[in-house]
mmCIF file of C-alpha atoms and ligand atoms in Angstrom:
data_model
loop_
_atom_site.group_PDB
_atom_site.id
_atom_site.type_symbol
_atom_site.label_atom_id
_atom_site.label_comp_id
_atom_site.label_asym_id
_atom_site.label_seq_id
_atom_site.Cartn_x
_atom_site.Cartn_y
_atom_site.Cartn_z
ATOM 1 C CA UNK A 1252 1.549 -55.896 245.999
ATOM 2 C CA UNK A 1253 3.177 -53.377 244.015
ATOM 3 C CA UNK A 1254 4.299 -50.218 245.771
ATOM 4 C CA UNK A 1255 2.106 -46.980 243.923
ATOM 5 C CA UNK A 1256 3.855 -43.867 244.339
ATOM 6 C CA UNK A 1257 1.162 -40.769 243.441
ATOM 7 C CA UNK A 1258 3.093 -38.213 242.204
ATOM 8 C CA UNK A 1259 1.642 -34.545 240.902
ATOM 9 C CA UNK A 1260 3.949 -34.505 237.338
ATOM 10 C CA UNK A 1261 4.991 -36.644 234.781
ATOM 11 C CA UNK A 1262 8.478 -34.481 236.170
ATOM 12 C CA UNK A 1263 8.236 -35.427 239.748
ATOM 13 C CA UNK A 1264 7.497 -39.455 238.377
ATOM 14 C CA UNK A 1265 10.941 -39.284 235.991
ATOM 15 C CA UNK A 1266 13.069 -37.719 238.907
ATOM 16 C CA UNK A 1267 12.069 -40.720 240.905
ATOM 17 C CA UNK A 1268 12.498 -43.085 238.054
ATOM 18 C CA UNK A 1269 15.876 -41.610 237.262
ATOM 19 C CA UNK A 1270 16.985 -42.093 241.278
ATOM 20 C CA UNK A 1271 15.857 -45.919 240.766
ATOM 21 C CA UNK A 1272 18.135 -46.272 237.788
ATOM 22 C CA UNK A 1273 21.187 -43.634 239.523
ATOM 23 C CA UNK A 1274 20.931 -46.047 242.688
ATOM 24 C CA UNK A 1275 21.826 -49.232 240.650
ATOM 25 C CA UNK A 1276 24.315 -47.256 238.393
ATOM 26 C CA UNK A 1277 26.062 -46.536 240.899
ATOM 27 C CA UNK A 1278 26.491 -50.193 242.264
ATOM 28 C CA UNK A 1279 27.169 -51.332 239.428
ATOM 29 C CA UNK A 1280 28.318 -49.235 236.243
ATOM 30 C CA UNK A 1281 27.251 -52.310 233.904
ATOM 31 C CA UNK A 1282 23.826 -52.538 234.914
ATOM 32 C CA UNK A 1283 21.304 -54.133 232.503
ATOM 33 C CA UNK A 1284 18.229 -51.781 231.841
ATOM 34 C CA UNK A 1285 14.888 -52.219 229.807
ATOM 35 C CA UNK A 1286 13.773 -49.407 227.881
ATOM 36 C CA UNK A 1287 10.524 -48.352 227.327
ATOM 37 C CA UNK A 1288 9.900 -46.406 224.283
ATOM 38 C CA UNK A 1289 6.479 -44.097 223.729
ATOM 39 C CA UNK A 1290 5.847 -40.887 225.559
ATOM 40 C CA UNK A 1291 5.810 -42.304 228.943
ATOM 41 C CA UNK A 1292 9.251 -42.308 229.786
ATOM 42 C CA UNK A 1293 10.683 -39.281 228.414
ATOM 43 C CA UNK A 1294 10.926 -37.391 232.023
ATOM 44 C CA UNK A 1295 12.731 -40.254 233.316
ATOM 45 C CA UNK A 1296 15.440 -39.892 230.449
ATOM 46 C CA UNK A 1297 15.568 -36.225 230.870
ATOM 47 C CA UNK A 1298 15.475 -36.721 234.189
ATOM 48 C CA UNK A 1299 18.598 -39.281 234.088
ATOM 49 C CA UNK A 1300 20.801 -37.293 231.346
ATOM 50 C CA UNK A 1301 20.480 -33.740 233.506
ATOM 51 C CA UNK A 1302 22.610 -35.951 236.187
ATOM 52 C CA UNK A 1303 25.501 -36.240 233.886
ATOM 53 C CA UNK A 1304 25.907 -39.835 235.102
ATOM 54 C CA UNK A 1305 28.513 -42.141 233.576
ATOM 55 C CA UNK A 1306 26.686 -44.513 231.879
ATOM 56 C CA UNK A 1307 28.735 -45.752 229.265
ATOM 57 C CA UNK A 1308 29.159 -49.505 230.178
ATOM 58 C CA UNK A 1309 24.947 -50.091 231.055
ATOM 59 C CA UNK A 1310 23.751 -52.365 228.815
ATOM 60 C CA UNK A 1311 20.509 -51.994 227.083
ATOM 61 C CA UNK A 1312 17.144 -54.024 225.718
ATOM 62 C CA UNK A 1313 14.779 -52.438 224.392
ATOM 63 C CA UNK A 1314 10.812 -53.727 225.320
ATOM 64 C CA UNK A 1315 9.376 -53.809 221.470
ATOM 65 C CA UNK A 1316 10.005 -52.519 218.075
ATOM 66 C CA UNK A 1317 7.706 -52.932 214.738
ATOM 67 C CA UNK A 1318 8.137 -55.391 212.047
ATOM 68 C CA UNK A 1319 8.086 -53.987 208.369
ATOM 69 C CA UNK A 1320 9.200 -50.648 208.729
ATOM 70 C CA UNK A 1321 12.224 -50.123 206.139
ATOM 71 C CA UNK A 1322 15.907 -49.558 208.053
ATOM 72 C CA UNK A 1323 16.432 -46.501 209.541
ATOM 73 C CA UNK A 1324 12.566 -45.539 209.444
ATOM 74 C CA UNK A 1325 12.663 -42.474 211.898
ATOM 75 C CA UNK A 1326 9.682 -43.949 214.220
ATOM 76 C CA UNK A 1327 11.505 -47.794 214.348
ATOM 77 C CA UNK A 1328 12.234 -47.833 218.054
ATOM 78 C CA UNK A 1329 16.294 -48.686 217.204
ATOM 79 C CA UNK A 1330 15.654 -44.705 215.654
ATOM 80 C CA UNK A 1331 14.040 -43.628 218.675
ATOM 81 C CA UNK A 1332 15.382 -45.356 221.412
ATOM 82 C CA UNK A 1333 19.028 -43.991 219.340
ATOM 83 C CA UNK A 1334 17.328 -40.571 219.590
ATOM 84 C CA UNK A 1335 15.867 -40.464 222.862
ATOM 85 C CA UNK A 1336 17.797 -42.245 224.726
ATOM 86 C CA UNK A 1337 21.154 -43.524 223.891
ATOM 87 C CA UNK A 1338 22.593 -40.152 222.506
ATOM 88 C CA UNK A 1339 20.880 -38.049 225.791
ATOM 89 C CA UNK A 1340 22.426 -40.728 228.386
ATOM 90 C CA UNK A 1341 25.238 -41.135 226.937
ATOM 91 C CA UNK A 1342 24.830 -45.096 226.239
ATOM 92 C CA UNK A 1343 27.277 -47.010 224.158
ATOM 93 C CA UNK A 1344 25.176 -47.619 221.167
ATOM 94 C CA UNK A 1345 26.654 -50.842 220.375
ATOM 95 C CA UNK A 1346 25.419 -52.241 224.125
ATOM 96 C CA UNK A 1347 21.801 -51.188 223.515
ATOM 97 C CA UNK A 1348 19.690 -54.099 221.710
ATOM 98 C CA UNK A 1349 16.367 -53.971 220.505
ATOM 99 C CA UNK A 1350 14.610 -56.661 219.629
ATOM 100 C CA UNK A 1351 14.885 -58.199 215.613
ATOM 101 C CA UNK A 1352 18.292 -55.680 215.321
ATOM 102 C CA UNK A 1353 20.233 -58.465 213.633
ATOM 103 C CA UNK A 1354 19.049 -61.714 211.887
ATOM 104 C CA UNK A 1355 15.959 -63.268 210.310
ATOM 105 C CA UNK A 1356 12.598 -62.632 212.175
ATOM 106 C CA UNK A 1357 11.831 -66.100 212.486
ATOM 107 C CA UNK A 1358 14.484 -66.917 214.829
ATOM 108 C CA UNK A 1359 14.572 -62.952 216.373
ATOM 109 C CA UNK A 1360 12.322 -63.526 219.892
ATOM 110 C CA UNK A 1361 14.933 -66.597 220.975
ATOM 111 C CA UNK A 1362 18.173 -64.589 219.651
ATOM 112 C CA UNK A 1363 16.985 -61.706 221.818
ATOM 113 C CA UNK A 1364 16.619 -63.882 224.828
ATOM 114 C CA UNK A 1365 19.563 -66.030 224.839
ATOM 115 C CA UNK A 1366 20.949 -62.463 224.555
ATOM 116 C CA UNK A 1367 18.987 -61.135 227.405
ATOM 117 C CA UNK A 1368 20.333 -63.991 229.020
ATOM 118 C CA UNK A 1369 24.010 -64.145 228.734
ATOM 119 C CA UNK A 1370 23.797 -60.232 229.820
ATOM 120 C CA UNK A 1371 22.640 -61.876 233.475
ATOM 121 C CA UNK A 1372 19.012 -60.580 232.848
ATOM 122 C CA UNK A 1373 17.539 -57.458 233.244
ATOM 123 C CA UNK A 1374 18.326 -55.394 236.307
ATOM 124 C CA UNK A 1375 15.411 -52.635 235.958
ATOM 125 C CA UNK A 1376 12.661 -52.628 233.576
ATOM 126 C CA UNK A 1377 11.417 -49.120 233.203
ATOM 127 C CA UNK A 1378 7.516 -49.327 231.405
ATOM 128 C CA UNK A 1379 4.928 -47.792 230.146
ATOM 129 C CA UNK A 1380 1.046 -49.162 229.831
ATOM 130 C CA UNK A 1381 -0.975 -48.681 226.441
ATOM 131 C CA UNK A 1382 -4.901 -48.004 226.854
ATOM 132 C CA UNK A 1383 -5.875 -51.251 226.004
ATOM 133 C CA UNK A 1384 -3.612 -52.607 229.085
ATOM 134 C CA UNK A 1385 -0.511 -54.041 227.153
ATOM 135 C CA UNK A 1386 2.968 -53.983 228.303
ATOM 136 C CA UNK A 1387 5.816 -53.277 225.975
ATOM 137 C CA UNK A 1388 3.490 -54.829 222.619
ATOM 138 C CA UNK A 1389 1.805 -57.705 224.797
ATOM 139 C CA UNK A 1390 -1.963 -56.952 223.501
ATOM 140 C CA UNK A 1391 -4.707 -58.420 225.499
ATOM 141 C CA UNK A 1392 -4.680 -62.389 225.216
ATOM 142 C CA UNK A 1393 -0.736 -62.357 225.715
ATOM 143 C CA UNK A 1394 0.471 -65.274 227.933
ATOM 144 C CA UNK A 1395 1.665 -64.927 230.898
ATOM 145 C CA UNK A 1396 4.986 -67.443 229.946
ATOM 146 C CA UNK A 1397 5.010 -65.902 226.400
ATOM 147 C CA UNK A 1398 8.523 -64.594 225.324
ATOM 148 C CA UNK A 1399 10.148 -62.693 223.152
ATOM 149 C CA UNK A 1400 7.837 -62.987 220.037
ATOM 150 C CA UNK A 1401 6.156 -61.547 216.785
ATOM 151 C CA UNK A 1402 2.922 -60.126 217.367
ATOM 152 C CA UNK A 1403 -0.210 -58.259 215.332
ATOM 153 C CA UNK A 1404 -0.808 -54.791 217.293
ATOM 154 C CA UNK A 1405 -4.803 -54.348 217.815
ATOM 155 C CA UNK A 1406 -6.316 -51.806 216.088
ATOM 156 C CA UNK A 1407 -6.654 -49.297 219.055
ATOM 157 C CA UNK A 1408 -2.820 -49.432 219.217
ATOM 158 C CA UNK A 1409 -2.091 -48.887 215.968
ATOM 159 C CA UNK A 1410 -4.508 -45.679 216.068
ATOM 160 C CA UNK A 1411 -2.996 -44.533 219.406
ATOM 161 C CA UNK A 1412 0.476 -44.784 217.755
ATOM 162 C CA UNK A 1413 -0.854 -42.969 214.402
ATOM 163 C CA UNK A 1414 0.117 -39.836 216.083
ATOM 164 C CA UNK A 1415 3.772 -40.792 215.029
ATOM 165 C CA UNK A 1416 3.123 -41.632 211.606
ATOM 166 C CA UNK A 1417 2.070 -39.682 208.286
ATOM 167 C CA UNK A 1418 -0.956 -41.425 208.005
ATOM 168 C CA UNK A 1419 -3.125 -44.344 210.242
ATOM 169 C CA UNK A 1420 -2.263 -47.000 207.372
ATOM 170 C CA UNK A 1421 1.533 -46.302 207.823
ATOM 171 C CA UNK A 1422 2.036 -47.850 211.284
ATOM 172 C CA UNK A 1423 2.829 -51.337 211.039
ATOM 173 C CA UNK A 1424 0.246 -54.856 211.474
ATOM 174 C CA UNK A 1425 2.867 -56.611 213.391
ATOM 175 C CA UNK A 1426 5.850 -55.996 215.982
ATOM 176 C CA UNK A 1427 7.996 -57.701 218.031
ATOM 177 C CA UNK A 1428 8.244 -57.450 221.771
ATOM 178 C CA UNK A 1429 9.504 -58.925 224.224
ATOM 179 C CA UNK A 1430 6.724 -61.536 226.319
ATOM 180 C CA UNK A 1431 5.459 -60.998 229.493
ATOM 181 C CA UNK A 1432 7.634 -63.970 230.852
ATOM 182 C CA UNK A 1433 10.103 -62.265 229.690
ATOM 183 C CA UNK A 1434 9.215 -58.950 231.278
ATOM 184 C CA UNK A 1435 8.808 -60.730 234.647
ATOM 185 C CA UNK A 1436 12.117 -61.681 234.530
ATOM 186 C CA UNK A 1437 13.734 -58.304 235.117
ATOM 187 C CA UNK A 1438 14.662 -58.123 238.754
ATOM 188 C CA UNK A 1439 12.615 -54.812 239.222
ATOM 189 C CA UNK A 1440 9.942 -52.936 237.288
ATOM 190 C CA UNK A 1441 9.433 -49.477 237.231
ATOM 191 C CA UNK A 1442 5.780 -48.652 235.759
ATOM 192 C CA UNK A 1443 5.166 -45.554 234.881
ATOM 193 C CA UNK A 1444 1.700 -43.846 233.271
ATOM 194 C CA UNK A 1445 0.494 -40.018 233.119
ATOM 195 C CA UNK A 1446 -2.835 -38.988 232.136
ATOM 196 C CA UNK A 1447 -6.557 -39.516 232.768
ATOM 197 C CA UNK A 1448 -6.394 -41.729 228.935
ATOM 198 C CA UNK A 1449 -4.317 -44.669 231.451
ATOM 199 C CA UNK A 1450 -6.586 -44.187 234.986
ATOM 200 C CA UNK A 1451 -8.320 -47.536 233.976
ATOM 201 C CA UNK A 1452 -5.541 -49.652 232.577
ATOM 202 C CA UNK A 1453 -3.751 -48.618 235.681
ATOM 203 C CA UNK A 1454 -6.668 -49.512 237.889
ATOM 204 C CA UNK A 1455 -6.618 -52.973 236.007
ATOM 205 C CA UNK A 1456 -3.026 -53.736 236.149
ATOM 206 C CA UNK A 1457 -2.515 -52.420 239.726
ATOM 207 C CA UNK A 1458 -6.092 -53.991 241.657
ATOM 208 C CA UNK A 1459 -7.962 -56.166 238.617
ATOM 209 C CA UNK A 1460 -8.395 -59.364 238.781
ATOM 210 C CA UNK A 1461 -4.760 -60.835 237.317
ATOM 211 C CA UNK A 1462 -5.917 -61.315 233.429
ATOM 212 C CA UNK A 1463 -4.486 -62.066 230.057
ATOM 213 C CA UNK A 1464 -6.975 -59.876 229.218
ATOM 214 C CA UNK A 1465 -5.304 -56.595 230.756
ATOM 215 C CA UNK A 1466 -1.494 -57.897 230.275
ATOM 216 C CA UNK A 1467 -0.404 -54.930 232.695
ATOM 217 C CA UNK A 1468 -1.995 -57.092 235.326
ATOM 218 C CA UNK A 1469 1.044 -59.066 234.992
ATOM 219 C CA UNK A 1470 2.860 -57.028 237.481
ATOM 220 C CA UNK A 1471 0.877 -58.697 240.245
ATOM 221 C CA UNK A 1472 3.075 -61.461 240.019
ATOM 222 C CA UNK A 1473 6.092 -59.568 240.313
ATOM 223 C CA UNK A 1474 7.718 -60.162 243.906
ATOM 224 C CA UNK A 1475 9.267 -56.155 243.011
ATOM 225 C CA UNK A 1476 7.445 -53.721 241.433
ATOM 226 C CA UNK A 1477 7.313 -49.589 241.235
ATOM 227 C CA UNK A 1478 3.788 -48.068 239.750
ATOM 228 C CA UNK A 1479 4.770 -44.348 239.940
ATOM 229 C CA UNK A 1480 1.852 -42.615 238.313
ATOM 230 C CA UNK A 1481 0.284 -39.309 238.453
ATOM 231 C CA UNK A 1482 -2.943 -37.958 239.794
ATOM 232 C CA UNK A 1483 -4.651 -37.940 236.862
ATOM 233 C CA UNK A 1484 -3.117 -41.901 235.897
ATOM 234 C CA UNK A 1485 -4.536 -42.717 240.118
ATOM 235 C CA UNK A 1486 -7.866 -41.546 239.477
ATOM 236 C CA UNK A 1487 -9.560 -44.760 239.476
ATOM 237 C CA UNK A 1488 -7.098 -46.649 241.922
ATOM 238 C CA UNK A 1489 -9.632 -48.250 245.305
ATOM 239 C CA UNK A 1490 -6.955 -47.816 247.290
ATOM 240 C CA UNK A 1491 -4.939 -44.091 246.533
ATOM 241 C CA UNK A 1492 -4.997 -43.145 250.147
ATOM 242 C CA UNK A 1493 -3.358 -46.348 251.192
ATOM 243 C CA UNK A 1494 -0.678 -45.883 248.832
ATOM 244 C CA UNK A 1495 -0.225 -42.217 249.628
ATOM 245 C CA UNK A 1496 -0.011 -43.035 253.449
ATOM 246 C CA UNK A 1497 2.362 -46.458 252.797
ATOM 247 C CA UNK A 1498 5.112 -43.818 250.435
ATOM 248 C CA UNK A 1499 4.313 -40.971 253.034
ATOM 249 C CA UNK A 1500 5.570 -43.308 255.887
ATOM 250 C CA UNK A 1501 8.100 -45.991 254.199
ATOM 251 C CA UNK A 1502 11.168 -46.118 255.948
ATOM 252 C CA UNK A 1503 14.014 -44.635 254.609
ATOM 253 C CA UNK A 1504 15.972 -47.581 254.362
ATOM 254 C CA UNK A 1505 13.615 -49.522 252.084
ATOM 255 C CA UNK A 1506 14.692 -47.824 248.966
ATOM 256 C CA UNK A 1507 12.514 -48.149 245.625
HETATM 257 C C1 GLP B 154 3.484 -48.236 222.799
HETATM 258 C C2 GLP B 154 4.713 -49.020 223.278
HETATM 259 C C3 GLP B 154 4.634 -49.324 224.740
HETATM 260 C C4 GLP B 154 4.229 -48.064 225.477
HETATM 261 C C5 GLP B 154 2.813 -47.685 225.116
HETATM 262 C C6 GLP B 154 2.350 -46.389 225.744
HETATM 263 O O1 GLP B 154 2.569 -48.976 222.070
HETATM 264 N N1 GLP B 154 4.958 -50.222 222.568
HETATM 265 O O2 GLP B 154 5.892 -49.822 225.188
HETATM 266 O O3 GLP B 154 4.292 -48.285 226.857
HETATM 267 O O4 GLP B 154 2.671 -47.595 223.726
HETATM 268 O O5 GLP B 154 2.800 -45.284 225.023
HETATM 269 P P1 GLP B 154 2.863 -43.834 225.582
HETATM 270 O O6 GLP B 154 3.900 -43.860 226.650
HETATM 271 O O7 GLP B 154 3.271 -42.964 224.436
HETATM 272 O O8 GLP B 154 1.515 -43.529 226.119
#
């Protein structure tokens, strides 16, 4: 199962997010991370730049980004994932991908793997979790074995991610995202939510039946997996005090 670490701040959840990410730095300088865009992981990246870690040679993929916004559009995720993460860390902006960066659309989702791929895969896959369940844009009904693909965002995404745009009508019909094979691949995941708004799509992807249904439930199958969420996010989780005691008594040695 995955290891749930309950944690009182979105703060406390980015400091151990950021150690995660320091730890495999720091075996290895060219690391490959996944990068999550949304609110979610903006402790972690604070978190990570206040270290003043090298991390000029980690390479970079980027979970998702919307189809049919013009170049440059300040809420792309190339714009944001430029803003929030690659000029804070310190990233080398030409070894940070995001999906559909270069080429025609049609062939985009098997450029970026065969990418992914001849970086050696993803080391750590840092994520967030929208309400309706989905990982990176992998709405409800996503396959399991799907990869790198376009996809039409539901309509409770597209109002949850309003908030970014001048008006509802502005954010986009369709993105691109990596799959949820694809996801699986990464040799950890780090899952991250805040907020009474994910309690139930974190009860669902942590204890829920395993369902295309709630993609987040994906992580099930994951033989290495890090839910660090706060109280608020671990409302609804059966077993809280199991995971409290199991962090509050994992040896030292084990790592995240
Ligand atoms: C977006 C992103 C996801 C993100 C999710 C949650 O739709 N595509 O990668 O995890 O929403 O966003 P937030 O972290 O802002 O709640």
């Amino acid at each position: 199962m995955a290891e749930v670490v309950i944690v009182e701040s979105a703060d406390a959840a980015g400091e151990i997010a950021a150690d995660a990410i320091e730890h495999l730095v720091r075996s290895n300088p060219r690391a490959v991370l996944g990068l999550a865009t949304g609110s979610t992981p903006l402790t972690t990246w604070r978190a990570l730049a206040a270290r003043g870690l090298d991390l000029s040679q980690v390479r970079g993929f980027a979970l998702d980004e919307y189809v049919g916004l013009p170049p440059g559009h300040p809420e792309s995720y190339r714009s944001v994932i430029t803003r929030e993460v690659v000029e804070p860390l310190g990233l080398t902006p030409s070894l940070v991908r995001v999906p559909a960066d270069s080429g025609p659309i049609e062939t985009a989702g098997a450029d970026y793997e065969t990418a992914i791929e001849a970086a050696g895969g993803v080391d750590l896959q840092i994520l967030g979790i929208g309400r309706t369940g989905h990982i990176g844009f992998n709405e409800p009904g996503s396959s399991f074995a799907s990869l790198t693909r376009v996809k039409t965002l539901t309509e409770q995404t597209r109002r949850d991610n309003a908030r970014f745009f001048a008006s509802p009508e502005d954010v986009p019909q369709h993105c691109i995202t990596q799959g949820l094979g694809t996801i699986l691949r990464a040799r950890h995941l780090v899952l991250l939510a805040f907020g009474e708004g994910k309690a139930e799509a974190i009860a669902g992807a942590v204890e829920g039946p395993v369902t295309a249904s709630l993609p987040g439930s994906a992580i099930q199958l994951h033989p290495h997996v890090t839910v660090v969420v706060d109280e608020a996010a671990a409302s609804r989780l059966a077993l809280a005090q199991y995971y409290r005691d199991v962090y509050a008594h994992k040896p030292e040695w084990q790592g995240l």
